[in-house]
Coordinates of C-alpha atoms in Angstrom, one line a residue:
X177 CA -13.0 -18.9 5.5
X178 CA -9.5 -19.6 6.2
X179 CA -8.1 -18.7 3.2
X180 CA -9.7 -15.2 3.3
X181 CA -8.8 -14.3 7.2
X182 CA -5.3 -15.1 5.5
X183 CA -6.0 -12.9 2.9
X184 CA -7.0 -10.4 5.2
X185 CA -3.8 -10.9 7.5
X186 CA -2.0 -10.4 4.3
X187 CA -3.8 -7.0 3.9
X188 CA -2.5 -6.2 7.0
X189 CA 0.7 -6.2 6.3
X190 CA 1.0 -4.7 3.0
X191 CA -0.3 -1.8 4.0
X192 CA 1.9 -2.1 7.2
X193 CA 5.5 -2.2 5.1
X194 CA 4.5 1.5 4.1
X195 CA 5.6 2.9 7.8
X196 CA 6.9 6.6 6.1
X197 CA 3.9 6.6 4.1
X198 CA 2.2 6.2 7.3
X199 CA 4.0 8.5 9.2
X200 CA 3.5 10.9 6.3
X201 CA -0.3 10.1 6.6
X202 CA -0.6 10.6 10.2
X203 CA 1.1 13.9 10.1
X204 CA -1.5 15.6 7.6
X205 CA -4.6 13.8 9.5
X206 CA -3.5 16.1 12.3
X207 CA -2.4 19.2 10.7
X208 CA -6.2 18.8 9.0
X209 CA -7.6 17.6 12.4
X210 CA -6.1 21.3 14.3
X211 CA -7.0 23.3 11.0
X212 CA -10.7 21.9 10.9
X213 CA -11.2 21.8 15.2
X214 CA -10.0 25.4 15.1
X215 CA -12.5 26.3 12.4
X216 CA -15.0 24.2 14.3
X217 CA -14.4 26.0 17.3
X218 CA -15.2 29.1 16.0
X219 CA -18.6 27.8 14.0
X220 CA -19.8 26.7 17.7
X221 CA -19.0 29.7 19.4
X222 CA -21.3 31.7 17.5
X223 CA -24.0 28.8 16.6
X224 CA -23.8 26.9 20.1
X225 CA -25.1 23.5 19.2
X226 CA -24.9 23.5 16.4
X227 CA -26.7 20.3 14.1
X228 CA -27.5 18.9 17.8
X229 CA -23.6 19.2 19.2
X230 CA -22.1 21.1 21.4
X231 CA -19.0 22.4 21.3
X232 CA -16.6 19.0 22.4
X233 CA -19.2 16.9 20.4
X234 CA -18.1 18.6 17.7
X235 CA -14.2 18.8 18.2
X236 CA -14.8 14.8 18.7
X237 CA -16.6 14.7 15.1
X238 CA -13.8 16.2 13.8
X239 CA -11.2 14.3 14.9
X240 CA -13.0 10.9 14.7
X241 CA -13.6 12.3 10.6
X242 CA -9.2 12.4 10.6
X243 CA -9.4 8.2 12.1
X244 CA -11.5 7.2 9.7
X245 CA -10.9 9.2 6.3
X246 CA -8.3 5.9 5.4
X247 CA -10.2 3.7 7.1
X248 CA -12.8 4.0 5.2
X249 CA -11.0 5.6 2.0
X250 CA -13.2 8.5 1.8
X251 CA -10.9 9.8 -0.6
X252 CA -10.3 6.2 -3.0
X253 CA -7.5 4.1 -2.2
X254 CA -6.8 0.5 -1.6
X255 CA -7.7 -2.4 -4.0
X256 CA -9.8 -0.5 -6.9
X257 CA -7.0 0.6 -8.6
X258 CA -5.1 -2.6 -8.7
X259 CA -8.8 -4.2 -10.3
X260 CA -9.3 -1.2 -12.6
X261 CA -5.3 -2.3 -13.8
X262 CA -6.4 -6.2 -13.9
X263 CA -9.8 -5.4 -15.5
X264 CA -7.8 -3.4 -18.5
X265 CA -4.9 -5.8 -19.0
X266 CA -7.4 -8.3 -19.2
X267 CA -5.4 -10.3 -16.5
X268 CA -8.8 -10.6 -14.4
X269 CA -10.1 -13.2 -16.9
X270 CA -7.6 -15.5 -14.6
X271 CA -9.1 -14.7 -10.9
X272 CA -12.6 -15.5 -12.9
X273 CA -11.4 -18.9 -13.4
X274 CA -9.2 -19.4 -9.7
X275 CA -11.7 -21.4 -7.5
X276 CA -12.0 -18.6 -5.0
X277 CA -14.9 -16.1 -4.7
X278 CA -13.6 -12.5 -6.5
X279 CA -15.2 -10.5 -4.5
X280 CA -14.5 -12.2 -0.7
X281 CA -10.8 -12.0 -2.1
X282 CA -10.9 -8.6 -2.2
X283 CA -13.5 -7.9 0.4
X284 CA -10.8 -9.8 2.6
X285 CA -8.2 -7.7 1.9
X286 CA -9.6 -4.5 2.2
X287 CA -10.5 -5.3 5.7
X288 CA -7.3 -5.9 6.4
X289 CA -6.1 -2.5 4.8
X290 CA -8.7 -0.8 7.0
X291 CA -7.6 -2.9 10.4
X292 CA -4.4 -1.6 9.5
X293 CA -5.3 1.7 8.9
X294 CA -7.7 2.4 12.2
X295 CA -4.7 1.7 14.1
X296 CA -1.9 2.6 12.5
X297 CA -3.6 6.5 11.2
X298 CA -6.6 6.2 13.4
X299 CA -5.7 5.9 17.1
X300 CA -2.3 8.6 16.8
X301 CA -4.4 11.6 15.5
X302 CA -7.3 10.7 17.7
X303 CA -4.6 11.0 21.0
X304 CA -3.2 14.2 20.1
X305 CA -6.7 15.7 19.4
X306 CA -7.6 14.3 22.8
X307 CA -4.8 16.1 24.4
X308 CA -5.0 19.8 23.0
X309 CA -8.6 19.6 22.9
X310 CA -11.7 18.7 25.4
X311 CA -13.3 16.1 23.1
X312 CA -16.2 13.7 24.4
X313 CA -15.2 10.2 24.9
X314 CA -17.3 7.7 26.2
X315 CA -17.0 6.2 29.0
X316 CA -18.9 3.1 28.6
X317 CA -17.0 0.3 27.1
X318 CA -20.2 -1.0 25.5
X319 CA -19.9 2.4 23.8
X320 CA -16.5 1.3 22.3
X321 CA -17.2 -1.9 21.0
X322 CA -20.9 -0.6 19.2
X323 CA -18.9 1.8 17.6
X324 CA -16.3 -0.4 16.4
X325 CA -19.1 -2.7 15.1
X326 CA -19.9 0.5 13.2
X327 CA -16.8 1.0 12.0
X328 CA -16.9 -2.2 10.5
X329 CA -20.1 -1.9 8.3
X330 CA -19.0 1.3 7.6
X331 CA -16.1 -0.4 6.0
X332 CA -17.9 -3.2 4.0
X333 CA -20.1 -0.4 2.9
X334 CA -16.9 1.5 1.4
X335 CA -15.9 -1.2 0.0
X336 CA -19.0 -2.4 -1.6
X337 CA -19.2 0.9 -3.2
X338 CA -15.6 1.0 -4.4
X339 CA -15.6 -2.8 -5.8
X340 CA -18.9 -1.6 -8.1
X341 CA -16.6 1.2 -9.4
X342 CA -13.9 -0.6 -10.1
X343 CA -16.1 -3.6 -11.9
X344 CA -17.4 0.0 -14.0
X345 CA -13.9 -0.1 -16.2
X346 CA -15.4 -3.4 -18.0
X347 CA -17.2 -1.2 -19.8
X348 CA -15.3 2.1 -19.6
X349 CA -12.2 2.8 -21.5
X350 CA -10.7 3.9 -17.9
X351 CA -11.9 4.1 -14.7
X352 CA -10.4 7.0 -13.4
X353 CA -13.4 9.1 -13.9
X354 CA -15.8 6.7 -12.1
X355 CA -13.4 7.1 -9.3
X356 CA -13.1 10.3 -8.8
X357 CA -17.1 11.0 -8.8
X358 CA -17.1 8.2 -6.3
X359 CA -14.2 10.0 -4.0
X360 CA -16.6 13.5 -4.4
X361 CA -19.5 12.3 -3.4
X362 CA -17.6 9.9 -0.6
X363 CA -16.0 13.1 1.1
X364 CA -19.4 15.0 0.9
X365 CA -21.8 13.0 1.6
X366 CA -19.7 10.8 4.5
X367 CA -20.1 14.0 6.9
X368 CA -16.5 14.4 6.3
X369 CA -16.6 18.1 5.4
X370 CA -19.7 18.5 8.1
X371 CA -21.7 16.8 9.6
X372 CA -24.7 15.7 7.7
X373 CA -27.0 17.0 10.5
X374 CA -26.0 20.6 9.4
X375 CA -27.8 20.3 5.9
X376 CA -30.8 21.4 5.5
X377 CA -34.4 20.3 4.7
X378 CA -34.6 17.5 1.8
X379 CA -31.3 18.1 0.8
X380 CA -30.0 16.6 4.6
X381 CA -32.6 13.9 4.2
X382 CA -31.1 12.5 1.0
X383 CA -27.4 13.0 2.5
X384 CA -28.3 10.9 5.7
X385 CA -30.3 8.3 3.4
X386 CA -27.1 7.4 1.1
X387 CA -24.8 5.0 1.6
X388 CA -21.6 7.3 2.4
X389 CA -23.0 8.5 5.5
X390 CA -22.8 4.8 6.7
X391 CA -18.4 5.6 6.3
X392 CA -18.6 8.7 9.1
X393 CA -21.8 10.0 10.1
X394 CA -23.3 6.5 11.3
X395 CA -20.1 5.6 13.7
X396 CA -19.4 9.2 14.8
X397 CA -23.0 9.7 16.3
X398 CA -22.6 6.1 17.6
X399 CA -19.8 7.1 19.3
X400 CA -21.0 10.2 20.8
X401 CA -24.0 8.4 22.0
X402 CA -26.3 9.7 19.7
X403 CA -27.4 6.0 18.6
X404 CA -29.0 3.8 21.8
X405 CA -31.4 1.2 21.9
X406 CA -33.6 0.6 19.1
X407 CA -31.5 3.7 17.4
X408 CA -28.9 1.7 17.9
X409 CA -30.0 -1.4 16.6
X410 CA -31.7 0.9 13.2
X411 CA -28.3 2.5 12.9
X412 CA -26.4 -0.9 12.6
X413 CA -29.8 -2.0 10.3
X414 CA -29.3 0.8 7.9
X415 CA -25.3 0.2 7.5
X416 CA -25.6 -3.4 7.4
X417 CA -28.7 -2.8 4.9
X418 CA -26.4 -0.9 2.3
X419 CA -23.7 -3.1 2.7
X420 CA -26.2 -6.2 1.9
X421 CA -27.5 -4.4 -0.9
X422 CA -24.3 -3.0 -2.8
X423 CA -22.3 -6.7 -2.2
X424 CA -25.8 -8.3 -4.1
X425 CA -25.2 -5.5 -6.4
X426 CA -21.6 -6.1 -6.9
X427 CA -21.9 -9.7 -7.7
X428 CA -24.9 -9.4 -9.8
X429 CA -22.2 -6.6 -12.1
X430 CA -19.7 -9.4 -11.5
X431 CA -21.8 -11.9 -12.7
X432 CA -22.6 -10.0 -15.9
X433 CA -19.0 -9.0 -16.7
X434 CA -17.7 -12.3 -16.0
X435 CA -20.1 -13.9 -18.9
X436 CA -19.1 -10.9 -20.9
X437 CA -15.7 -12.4 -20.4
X438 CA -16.4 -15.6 -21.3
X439 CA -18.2 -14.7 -24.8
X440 CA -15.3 -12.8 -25.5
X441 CA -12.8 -15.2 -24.3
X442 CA -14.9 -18.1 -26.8

């Protein structure tokens, strides 16, 4: 475990030797933070609450949408295109044979990309959204830490989903494609456009029943209090359910590309 809470701090500060890119990132999460509470605003005013929000529940949606949208790479990013690359040169046929686990490796460093990332893109949008506009934060510190728990399956689960489209380009000629369905359906079925609790009838059952809503719907409501007790506990369940299930997925791809490997490598 060392090794990977290394790799992890490593991930950390990759992503943190990027400070105009982050800069640059942090400026268009607020711009798209003021552009969507504005159009929020005006939604609520004539559909007061709206998907079970009022109107400051909703200007916290949005803005907590702005902290995670690279924390949880709604929109791609991170490791998958560095695999997709390693995967076509054929240079992952060496990580195969290192005595490390492939997918910890990269599962390690993704978490520190999305430590990184909270903080760094997260918390500076989220401040000046809290200063022009009244959004609903909680007062409770147990609050705070059950969303950051959230926050952190939400994360795996990403990542879980992104590591099976990457492990897709041993079998396509190029992973771009695979990507790019995954970033659609990431940024509308995540609640990242709306929330998933505006969709109606089977259509908002199915959203709230995939895995993407574990990235922004899950930890927003958790943070807005939506999620207590038992919710609570079934909210964490259901994220940490996906994220069980796509990892077991991911290594049972890995496992079958990895003896593809080896036949071809023999």
């Amino acid at each position: 475990m060392r090794l990977y809470a290394v790799v992890a701090a490593g991930g950390f500060r990759r992503y943190a030797t990027y400070r105009i890119a982050t800069a640059a990132g942090v400026f268009t999460n607020t711009v798209f933070g003021f552009i969507l509470a504005y159009t929020y605003m005006a939604l609520w005013d004539e559909r007061p609450q709206l998907g079970g929000y009022d109107m400051s529940q909703a200007l916290t949606y949005v803005w907590l949408g702005q902290a995670l949208l690279a924390t949880c790479a709604m929109m791609g990013g991170g490791f998958e295109d560095e695999l997709m690359e390693r995967i076509r040169t054929g240079d992952v046929a060496i990580d195969l044979y290192r005595p490390i686990d492939l997918q910890m490796w990269w599962l390690a460093g993704d978490l520190g990309r999305a430590a990184y990332q909270l903080l760094a893109r997260g918390i500076a949008p989220m401040v000046l959204g809290a200063l022009a506009f009244p959004l609903a934060l909680p007062t409770s510190p147990g609050i705070w830490l059950a969303y950051l728990v959230s926050v952190t399956l939400g994360v795996v689960v990403s990542f879980a989903v992104r590591y099976l489209v990457a492990l897709s380009a041993f079998w396509l000629m190029d992973g771009a494609g695979a990507s790019q369905m995954a970033f659609l359906a990431g940024l509308f079925f995540s609640g990242m456009l709306l929330p998933l609790t505006l969709f109606p009838g089977l259509l908002g059952e199915v959203a709230r029943a995939l895995p993407w809503s574990a990235l922004l719907q899950v930890p927003a409501d958790v943070f807005l209090g939506k999620h207590t007790g038992w919710g609570l506990v079934e909210a964490f369940a259901f994220q940490g359910g996906w994220a069980l299930a796509l990892l077991l997925a991911g290594r049972l791809v890995q496992s079958v590309a990895t003896r593809r490997v080896v036949v071809q490598g023999g």
